CSV table of C-alpha atoms and ligand atoms in Angstrom, one decimal:
chain,number,residue,atom,x,y,z
A,172,MET,CA,-18.2,-25.2,-17.3
A,173,ASN,CA,-20.9,-24.8,-19.9
A,174,ALA,CA,-19.4,-23.2,-23.0
A,175,SER,CA,-22.8,-21.5,-23.7
A,176,THR,CA,-22.8,-19.5,-20.5
A,177,PRO,CA,-22.2,-15.9,-21.2
A,178,THR,CA,-18.7,-14.4,-20.4
A,179,ILE,CA,-18.8,-11.5,-17.9
A,180,LEU,CA,-15.0,-10.8,-18.0
A,181,GLU,CA,-12.4,-11.5,-20.7
A,182,VAL,CA,-8.7,-10.8,-20.4
A,183,ARG,CA,-6.4,-11.1,-23.3
A,184,ASP,CA,-2.6,-10.9,-23.4
A,185,LEU,CA,-2.5,-8.7,-20.3
A,186,LYS,CA,0.9,-7.4,-19.4
A,187,LYS,CA,2.3,-5.4,-16.5
A,188,ALA,CA,5.9,-4.9,-15.6
A,189,PHE,CA,7.3,-3.1,-12.5
A,190,ALA,CA,10.6,-1.3,-12.4
A,191,VAL,CA,12.9,-2.8,-9.8
A,192,ARG,CA,14.7,-0.1,-7.8
A,193,ARG,CA,18.1,-1.1,-6.3
A,194,GLY,CA,20.5,0.2,-3.8
A,195,PHE,CA,20.6,3.3,-1.6
A,196,LEU,CA,19.9,5.6,-4.5
A,197,GLN,CA,16.9,3.5,-5.7
A,198,ARG,CA,18.2,3.5,-9.2
A,199,THR,CA,16.0,1.6,-11.7
A,200,GLY,CA,17.6,-1.8,-12.5
A,201,GLY,CA,15.5,-3.8,-14.9
A,202,ALA,CA,11.9,-4.8,-14.5
A,203,ILE,CA,9.7,-7.6,-13.0
A,204,ARG,CA,7.2,-8.9,-15.5
A,205,ALA,CA,4.6,-9.4,-12.9
A,206,VAL,CA,1.8,-10.2,-15.4
A,207,ASP,CA,3.3,-11.4,-18.7
A,208,GLY,CA,0.6,-12.1,-21.2
A,209,VAL,CA,-2.3,-13.4,-19.2
A,210,ASP,CA,-5.5,-14.7,-20.8
A,211,LEU,CA,-8.6,-15.6,-18.8
A,212,GLU,CA,-12.3,-15.7,-18.9
A,213,ILE,CA,-14.9,-15.5,-16.2
A,214,ARG,CA,-18.4,-16.8,-17.0
A,215,SER,CA,-21.5,-15.3,-15.6
A,216,ASN,CA,-22.6,-16.8,-12.2
A,217,GLN,CA,-19.4,-18.9,-12.0
A,218,THR,CA,-16.2,-18.8,-10.1
A,219,LEU,CA,-12.8,-18.8,-11.7
A,220,GLY,CA,-9.9,-19.8,-9.4
A,221,LEU,CA,-6.5,-18.2,-9.8
A,222,VAL,CA,-3.7,-20.1,-8.0
A,223,GLY,CA,0.0,-20.1,-7.9
A,224,GLU,CA,2.9,-19.4,-5.6
A,225,SER,CA,3.5,-16.1,-3.8
A,226,GLY,CA,4.7,-13.4,-6.1
A,227,CYS,CA,3.5,-15.0,-9.4
A,228,GLY,CA,1.2,-12.0,-10.2
A,229,LYS,CA,-2.3,-13.0,-8.9
A,230,SER,CA,-3.1,-9.8,-7.1
A,231,THR,CA,-1.6,-7.7,-9.9
A,232,VAL,CA,-4.1,-9.4,-12.3
A,233,ALA,CA,-7.0,-8.4,-9.9
A,234,ARG,CA,-5.7,-4.9,-9.5
A,235,LEU,CA,-5.4,-4.5,-13.3
A,236,ILE,CA,-9.0,-5.7,-13.8
A,237,LEU,CA,-10.3,-3.2,-11.3
A,238,ARG,CA,-8.1,-0.5,-12.7
A,239,LEU,CA,-6.2,0.1,-9.5
A,240,LEU,CA,-3.3,-0.3,-11.8
A,241,LEU,CA,-3.0,0.4,-15.5
A,242,PRO,CA,-1.7,-2.4,-17.8
A,243,ASP,CA,1.2,-1.9,-20.1
A,244,SER,CA,-0.7,-3.7,-22.8
A,245,GLY,CA,-3.5,-6.2,-23.4
A,246,LEU,CA,-7.3,-6.1,-23.4
A,247,ILE,CA,-9.9,-6.4,-20.7
A,248,ARG,CA,-13.5,-6.8,-21.7
A,249,PHE,CA,-16.3,-6.5,-19.1
A,250,GLU,CA,-19.9,-7.5,-20.0
A,251,GLY,CA,-18.9,-7.4,-23.7
A,252,ARG,CA,-17.3,-3.9,-23.6
A,253,GLU,CA,-13.7,-3.2,-23.9
A,254,ILE,CA,-12.7,-1.2,-20.8
A,255,THR,CA,-8.9,-1.0,-21.2
A,256,GLY,CA,-9.1,2.3,-23.1
A,257,LEU,CA,-11.7,4.0,-21.1
A,258,ASP,CA,-10.9,7.2,-19.2
A,259,GLU,CA,-11.6,7.7,-15.5
A,260,ARG,CA,-15.0,9.3,-16.2
A,261,GLU,CA,-16.1,6.5,-18.5
A,262,PHE,CA,-14.9,3.9,-16.1
A,263,LYS,CA,-16.7,5.3,-13.1
A,264,PRO,CA,-20.1,3.7,-13.6
A,265,LEU,CA,-18.3,0.3,-14.1
A,266,ARG,CA,-16.6,0.6,-10.7
A,267,LYS,CA,-20.0,-0.2,-9.1
A,268,ARG,CA,-20.3,-3.4,-11.1
A,269,MET,CA,-16.9,-4.8,-9.9
A,270,GLN,CA,-15.8,-5.1,-6.3
A,271,MET,CA,-12.9,-6.6,-4.4
A,272,ILE,CA,-12.8,-8.5,-1.2
A,273,PHE,CA,-9.4,-8.5,0.5
A,274,GLN,CA,-7.5,-10.9,2.7
A,275,ASP,CA,-7.6,-8.4,5.5
A,276,PRO,CA,-10.9,-6.6,5.7
A,277,TYR,CA,-9.1,-3.9,7.9
A,278,SER,CA,-7.6,-2.6,4.7
A,279,SER,CA,-11.0,-1.8,3.2
A,280,LEU,CA,-12.8,-0.7,6.4
A,281,ASN,CA,-12.0,2.6,8.0
A,282,PRO,CA,-11.4,1.9,11.7
A,283,ARG,CA,-12.9,5.3,12.6
A,284,MET,CA,-16.2,4.6,10.8
A,285,THR,CA,-19.1,2.5,12.1
A,286,VAL,CA,-20.1,-0.4,10.0
A,287,ALA,CA,-23.1,1.5,8.8
A,288,GLN,CA,-21.0,4.5,7.8
A,289,SER,CA,-18.7,2.2,5.8
A,290,ILE,CA,-21.5,0.5,4.0
A,291,VAL,CA,-23.8,3.4,3.4
A,292,GLU,CA,-21.4,5.0,1.0
A,293,GLY,CA,-22.0,2.2,-1.5
A,294,VAL,CA,-25.7,2.2,-0.8
A,295,ARG,CA,-25.8,5.9,-1.8
A,296,MET,CA,-23.7,5.1,-4.9
A,297,ALA,CA,-26.3,2.4,-5.8
A,298,GLY,CA,-28.9,5.2,-6.0
A,299,ILE,CA,-30.8,4.9,-2.7
A,300,LYS,CA,-31.6,8.4,-1.7
A,301,SER,CA,-33.6,8.7,1.5
A,302,LYS,CA,-31.9,8.2,4.9
A,303,ALA,CA,-34.5,5.8,6.1
A,304,ASP,CA,-34.2,3.6,2.9
A,305,GLN,CA,-30.4,3.7,3.2
A,306,ARG,CA,-30.6,2.5,6.8
A,307,ARG,CA,-32.9,-0.3,5.8
A,308,ARG,CA,-30.6,-1.3,3.0
A,309,VAL,CA,-27.6,-1.4,5.3
A,310,GLU,CA,-29.5,-3.6,7.7
A,311,GLN,CA,-30.6,-5.8,4.8
A,312,LEU,CA,-27.0,-6.2,3.6
A,313,LEU,CA,-25.9,-7.1,7.1
A,314,ASP,CA,-28.6,-9.7,7.3
A,315,MET,CA,-27.5,-11.1,4.0
A,316,VAL,CA,-24.0,-11.7,5.4
A,317,GLY,CA,-25.3,-13.2,8.7
A,318,MET,CA,-24.6,-10.2,10.9
A,319,PRO,CA,-27.2,-8.7,13.4
A,320,LYS,CA,-28.7,-5.3,12.7
A,321,ALA,CA,-27.2,-4.0,15.9
A,322,SER,CA,-23.7,-4.4,14.4
A,323,ALA,CA,-24.4,-1.4,12.1
A,324,ASP,CA,-23.5,1.0,14.9
A,325,ARG,CA,-20.3,-0.7,16.0
A,326,TYR,CA,-16.7,-0.2,14.9
A,327,PRO,CA,-14.5,-2.8,13.0
A,328,HIS,CA,-12.3,-3.4,16.0
A,329,GLU,CA,-15.3,-4.7,18.0
A,330,PHE,CA,-15.5,-7.8,15.7
A,331,SER,CA,-13.7,-11.0,15.2
A,332,GLY,CA,-11.8,-11.6,11.9
A,333,GLY,CA,-14.6,-13.7,10.5
A,334,GLN,CA,-17.2,-11.1,11.4
A,335,ARG,CA,-15.1,-8.3,9.9
A,336,GLN,CA,-14.8,-10.3,6.7
A,337,ARG,CA,-18.6,-10.6,6.7
A,338,VAL,CA,-18.8,-6.8,7.0
A,339,GLY,CA,-16.2,-6.5,4.2
A,340,ILE,CA,-18.5,-8.6,2.0
A,341,ALA,CA,-21.6,-6.5,2.9
A,342,ARG,CA,-19.6,-3.4,1.9
A,343,ALA,CA,-18.6,-5.0,-1.4
A,344,LEU,CA,-22.3,-5.9,-2.0
A,345,SER,CA,-23.5,-2.4,-1.2
A,346,VAL,CA,-23.1,-1.1,-4.7
A,347,ALA,CA,-24.9,-4.2,-6.2
A,348,PRO,CA,-21.9,-5.6,-8.2
A,349,GLN,CA,-22.0,-8.3,-10.8
A,350,LEU,CA,-18.3,-9.4,-10.4
A,351,ILE,CA,-16.4,-9.8,-7.2
A,352,LEU,CA,-12.6,-10.3,-7.1
A,353,CYS,CA,-11.8,-12.2,-4.0
A,354,ASP,CA,-8.1,-11.9,-3.2
A,355,GLU,CA,-7.3,-14.6,-0.5
A,356,PRO,CA,-10.5,-13.8,1.3
A,357,ILE,CA,-10.1,-16.5,3.9
A,358,SER,CA,-6.4,-17.0,4.4
A,359,ALA,CA,-6.2,-14.7,7.4
A,360,LEU,CA,-9.1,-16.5,9.2
A,361,ASP,CA,-9.1,-19.4,11.6
A,362,VAL,CA,-9.7,-22.7,9.9
A,363,SER,CA,-13.1,-23.2,11.7
A,364,ILE,CA,-14.3,-19.9,10.3
A,365,GLN,CA,-13.0,-20.4,6.7
A,366,ALA,CA,-15.7,-22.8,5.7
A,367,GLN,CA,-18.5,-20.5,7.0
A,368,ILE,CA,-17.2,-17.6,4.8
A,369,ILE,CA,-16.8,-19.9,1.8
A,370,ASN,CA,-20.3,-21.2,2.2
A,371,LEU,CA,-21.5,-17.6,2.6
A,372,LEU,CA,-19.8,-16.7,-0.7
A,373,LYS,CA,-21.4,-19.7,-2.4
A,374,ASP,CA,-24.9,-18.8,-1.1
A,375,LEU,CA,-24.5,-15.2,-2.2
A,376,GLN,CA,-23.5,-16.3,-5.6
A,377,ARG,CA,-26.5,-18.5,-6.0
A,378,ASP,CA,-28.9,-15.8,-4.6
A,379,LEU,CA,-27.5,-12.8,-6.4
A,380,GLY,CA,-26.1,-14.4,-9.6
A,381,LEU,CA,-22.6,-13.1,-8.8
A,382,SER,CA,-19.5,-14.1,-10.7
A,383,TYR,CA,-16.2,-14.4,-8.8
A,384,LEU,CA,-12.5,-14.4,-9.4
A,385,PHE,CA,-11.2,-16.4,-6.5
A,386,ILE,CA,-7.5,-16.0,-5.7
A,387,SER,CA,-6.2,-18.6,-3.2
A,388,HIS,CA,-3.2,-20.7,-2.1
A,389,ASP,CA,-5.6,-23.3,-0.7
A,390,LEU,CA,-6.3,-25.8,-3.5
A,391,ASN,CA,-8.8,-27.8,-1.3
A,392,VAL,CA,-10.9,-24.6,-1.1
A,393,VAL,CA,-10.4,-23.9,-4.8
A,394,SER,CA,-11.6,-27.4,-5.7
A,395,TYR,CA,-14.7,-26.8,-3.6
A,396,ILE,CA,-15.7,-23.3,-4.8
A,397,CYS,CA,-14.4,-22.9,-8.3
A,398,ASP,CA,-15.9,-24.0,-11.6
A,399,TYR,CA,-12.8,-23.3,-13.6
A,400,VAL,CA,-9.1,-22.9,-12.5
A,401,CYS,CA,-6.1,-21.0,-13.9
A,402,VAL,CA,-2.6,-21.9,-12.6
A,403,MET,CA,-0.2,-19.1,-12.8
A,404,TYR,CA,3.6,-19.1,-12.6
A,405,ARG,CA,5.9,-16.1,-13.0
A,406,GLY,CA,3.3,-13.9,-14.6
A,407,ARG,CA,1.9,-16.5,-17.0
A,408,ILE,CA,-1.0,-19.0,-17.0
A,409,MET,CA,0.6,-22.4,-17.2
A,410,GLU,CA,-2.6,-24.5,-17.2
A,411,SER,CA,-6.3,-23.9,-17.1
A,412,ALA,CA,-9.2,-26.2,-17.1
A,413,PRO,CA,-12.6,-26.9,-15.6
A,414,ALA,CA,-12.0,-27.5,-11.9
A,415,LYS,CA,-12.9,-31.2,-12.0
A,416,VAL,CA,-10.6,-31.8,-15.0
A,417,LEU,CA,-7.7,-29.9,-13.3
A,418,PHE,CA,-7.9,-31.8,-10.1
A,419,GLU,CA,-8.3,-35.2,-11.8
A,420,SER,CA,-6.1,-34.9,-14.9
A,421,ALA,CA,-3.7,-32.0,-14.6
A,422,ARG,CA,-0.9,-32.2,-17.1
A,423,HIS,CA,1.6,-29.3,-16.4
A,424,PRO,CA,4.5,-30.3,-14.2
A,425,TYR,CA,4.0,-27.2,-12.1
A,426,THR,CA,0.3,-28.0,-11.5
A,427,LEU,CA,1.3,-31.5,-10.6
A,428,LYS,CA,3.7,-30.1,-8.1
A,429,LEU,CA,1.1,-27.9,-6.5
A,430,LEU,CA,-1.4,-30.8,-6.3
A,431,ALA,CA,1.1,-33.1,-4.8
A,432,ALA,CA,1.8,-30.5,-2.0
A,433,ILE,CA,-1.9,-30.5,-0.9
A,434,PRO,CA,-2.0,-31.9,2.7
A,435,GLY,CA,-3.4,-35.4,2.5
A,436,SER,CA,-2.6,-35.8,-1.2
A,437,LYS,CA,-1.9,-39.3,-2.2
A,438,GLU,CA,0.5,-38.1,-4.9
A,439,THR,CA,4.2,-37.7,-4.0
A,440,VAL,CA,5.8,-34.3,-4.3
A,441,PRO,CA,8.2,-34.4,-7.3
A,442,ALA,CA,11.6,-33.5,-5.9
A,443,ASP,CA,13.4,-30.4,-7.0
A,444,PRO,CA,16.2,-31.0,-9.5
A,445,PRO,CA,19.3,-32.4,-7.6
A,446,ILE,CA,22.0,-29.9,-6.6
A,447,GLY,CA,24.6,-29.9,-9.3
A,448,GLN,CA,22.0,-30.4,-11.9
A,449,LYS,CA,20.2,-27.2,-11.2
A,450,LYS,CA,19.2,-25.4,-14.3
A,451,SER,CA,18.7,-21.7,-14.8
A,452,VAL,CA,15.7,-20.0,-16.4
A,453,PRO,CA,16.5,-19.6,-20.1
A,454,ALA,CA,16.1,-16.1,-21.5
A,455,ALA,CA,13.9,-17.2,-24.4
A,456,GLY,CA,12.5,-20.6,-23.2
A,457,CYS,CA,10.0,-21.9,-20.6
A,458,ALA,CA,9.8,-19.9,-17.4
A,459,PHE,CA,9.4,-23.2,-15.4
A,460,PHE,CA,12.5,-24.8,-17.0
A,461,ASP,CA,14.7,-24.4,-13.9
A,462,GLN,CA,12.2,-26.2,-11.7
A,463,CYS,CA,11.2,-28.9,-14.1
A,464,LEU,CA,12.4,-32.5,-14.0
A,465,GLU,CA,11.5,-33.0,-17.6
A,466,GLY,CA,12.5,-30.4,-20.1
A,467,ASN,CA,14.3,-30.7,-23.4
A,468,GLU,CA,16.1,-28.6,-26.0
A,469,LYS,CA,12.9,-27.1,-27.2
A,470,CYS,CA,12.0,-25.8,-23.7
A,471,LEU,CA,15.3,-23.9,-23.7
A,472,GLU,CA,14.8,-22.3,-27.0
A,473,ARG,CA,11.1,-21.3,-27.3
A,474,PRO,CA,8.5,-20.4,-24.7
A,475,PRO,CA,5.7,-23.0,-24.9
A,476,ALA,CA,2.4,-21.7,-26.2
A,477,LEU,CA,-0.9,-22.3,-24.2
A,478,LEU,CA,-2.4,-25.2,-26.2
A,479,GLU,CA,-5.9,-26.7,-25.9
A,480,VAL,CA,-5.2,-30.4,-25.1
A,481,ALA,CA,-8.8,-31.3,-24.5
A,482,PRO,CA,-12.0,-29.2,-24.6
A,483,GLU,CA,-11.5,-26.2,-22.4
A,484,HIS,CA,-8.2,-27.7,-21.0
A,485,PHE,CA,-5.2,-25.6,-21.8
A,486,VAL,CA,-1.5,-26.4,-21.0
A,487,ARG,CA,1.6,-24.4,-21.6
A,488,CYS,CA,4.2,-27.1,-21.9
A,489,TRP,CA,6.2,-28.7,-24.7
A,490,GLY,CA,6.4,-32.0,-22.8
B,37,ATP,N1,3.5,-1.8,-7.0
B,37,ATP,C1,4.5,-2.7,-7.2
B,37,ATP,N2,5.8,-2.2,-7.5
B,37,ATP,C2,6.8,-3.1,-7.8
B,37,ATP,N3,6.7,-4.4,-7.8
B,37,ATP,C3,5.5,-4.9,-7.5
B,37,ATP,C4,4.3,-4.1,-7.3
B,37,ATP,N4,3.2,-4.9,-7.1
B,37,ATP,C5,3.7,-6.2,-7.2
B,37,ATP,N5,5.0,-6.2,-7.5
B,37,ATP,C6,5.8,-7.4,-7.8
B,37,ATP,O1,5.1,-8.1,-8.8
B,37,ATP,C7,5.2,-9.5,-8.6
B,37,ATP,C8,3.8,-10.1,-8.5
B,37,ATP,O2,3.2,-9.6,-7.3
B,37,ATP,P1,1.7,-10.0,-6.8
B,37,ATP,O3,1.4,-9.2,-5.6
B,37,ATP,O4,0.8,-9.8,-8.0
B,37,ATP,O5,1.8,-11.5,-6.5
B,37,ATP,P2,0.8,-12.5,-5.8
B,37,ATP,O6,0.7,-13.7,-6.7
B,37,ATP,O7,-0.5,-11.8,-5.5
B,37,ATP,O8,1.6,-13.0,-4.5
B,37,ATP,P3,0.9,-13.4,-3.1
B,37,ATP,O9,0.4,-14.8,-3.2
B,37,ATP,O10,2.1,-13.3,-2.2
B,37,ATP,O11,-0.1,-12.4,-2.7
B,37,ATP,C9,6.0,-9.7,-7.3
B,37,ATP,O12,7.3,-9.9,-7.7
B,37,ATP,C10,5.9,-8.4,-6.6
B,37,ATP,O13,7.0,-8.1,-5.8
B,38,MG,MG1,-1.4,-11.4,-3.7
C-alpha cells in the first residue's frame, strides 16, 4: 500500500463488550469483549481485508463503523472527521457515504418489494427527484452490476443467489457511497459464482473509486482482492500488513496457523498443544497463549503490544 494514499477511514482503540446473559432468568453474567482495542485504517480506493475465526469480532467492527452499534470507547474518523461523537442528525448525511453488503442479500432486500422499489429509495436519497430520472438511474445501477433492465420489476425470490447479491450491490451503490463494508459477501454463493462477484467488486472499485472493508474467511479470496490485511483474534488485531507481505512473510503464530489451513497450502498446520499440556488464557497476558506452541513467561504476564516489525507490518507477539 502506498503510504501517501489518503485515508478514508481510521479506527483507533475501538472497544465494544456485550453482556452475557445466563440461565432461565437471563441474568447478566460477565461480558464478552467482542472488540477489544481495534486499530485499523482504510486507504482511499483500496481494500482492507479483515480475517479471523468465527466470533472474533469482525462483524461487530463493521457494525460499529456504520453505527448500527455504538462503541464503548475509541475513535472512528471518516474522511478526516471524527464521527464517534456525532448525534443521529449529524450522522445522517454520512450514512449515504458508507454502505454494507451482507452475506445473505435477503437480509437487506425486502421480499415484498420489487428490485426497483428496493433500489429507488437510495436513488431518492442521492437527490434524484423526477420519477423518470429515478427509473433511469435504477436501470443504470442494474446495468453496472450486470443485471438486465427487466429485472427491475421482479422480486428477490425470482433470482439466484448470485443475482440477488448483484441486486444487493446495486442497492448499496444507489446512494453513491465512498466506502463499502463487505461482510462475507460471497460465502453463501456457489464457488463458480464467487469469482464473478469478486471481479464485479474489483471492477466497481476501479470505475467508481470505492474503498472496501472486506470481511472473509477465505484467505485465497483475501489475497486476490485486498491491498492490506488485518488478522483478528478474540477482539484484537494480531497482525496487519500489506497483503503481499502478509501472505509471504507472516510472523504471528495465529496468522501462520490460518495460512497453513488454506486448502492446497504447502505449509503444515501447526498442531494444537498436546492434551495434558493445554494452557489456559491468562487474565493479563496474550489472548492467543492457550493456542500457541511458543509462549513464555512474558506472554503470561503482559498482553503483547502491536509493534511495527517492518514498514506497515505490525505484529502483536512477544515471540
Ligand atoms: N448483539 C450481541 N449481543 C451479544 N453478543 C454479541 C452480539 N453481537 C455479537 N456478539 C458476540 O460478540 C462476539 C463477536 O461476534 P461477531 O459477530 O462480531 O463475530 P464474527 O467475527 O463476525 O464471526 P463470524 O465469522 O461467525 O461472522 C461473539 O462472541 C458474538 O457471540
Ligand atoms: Mg460475522
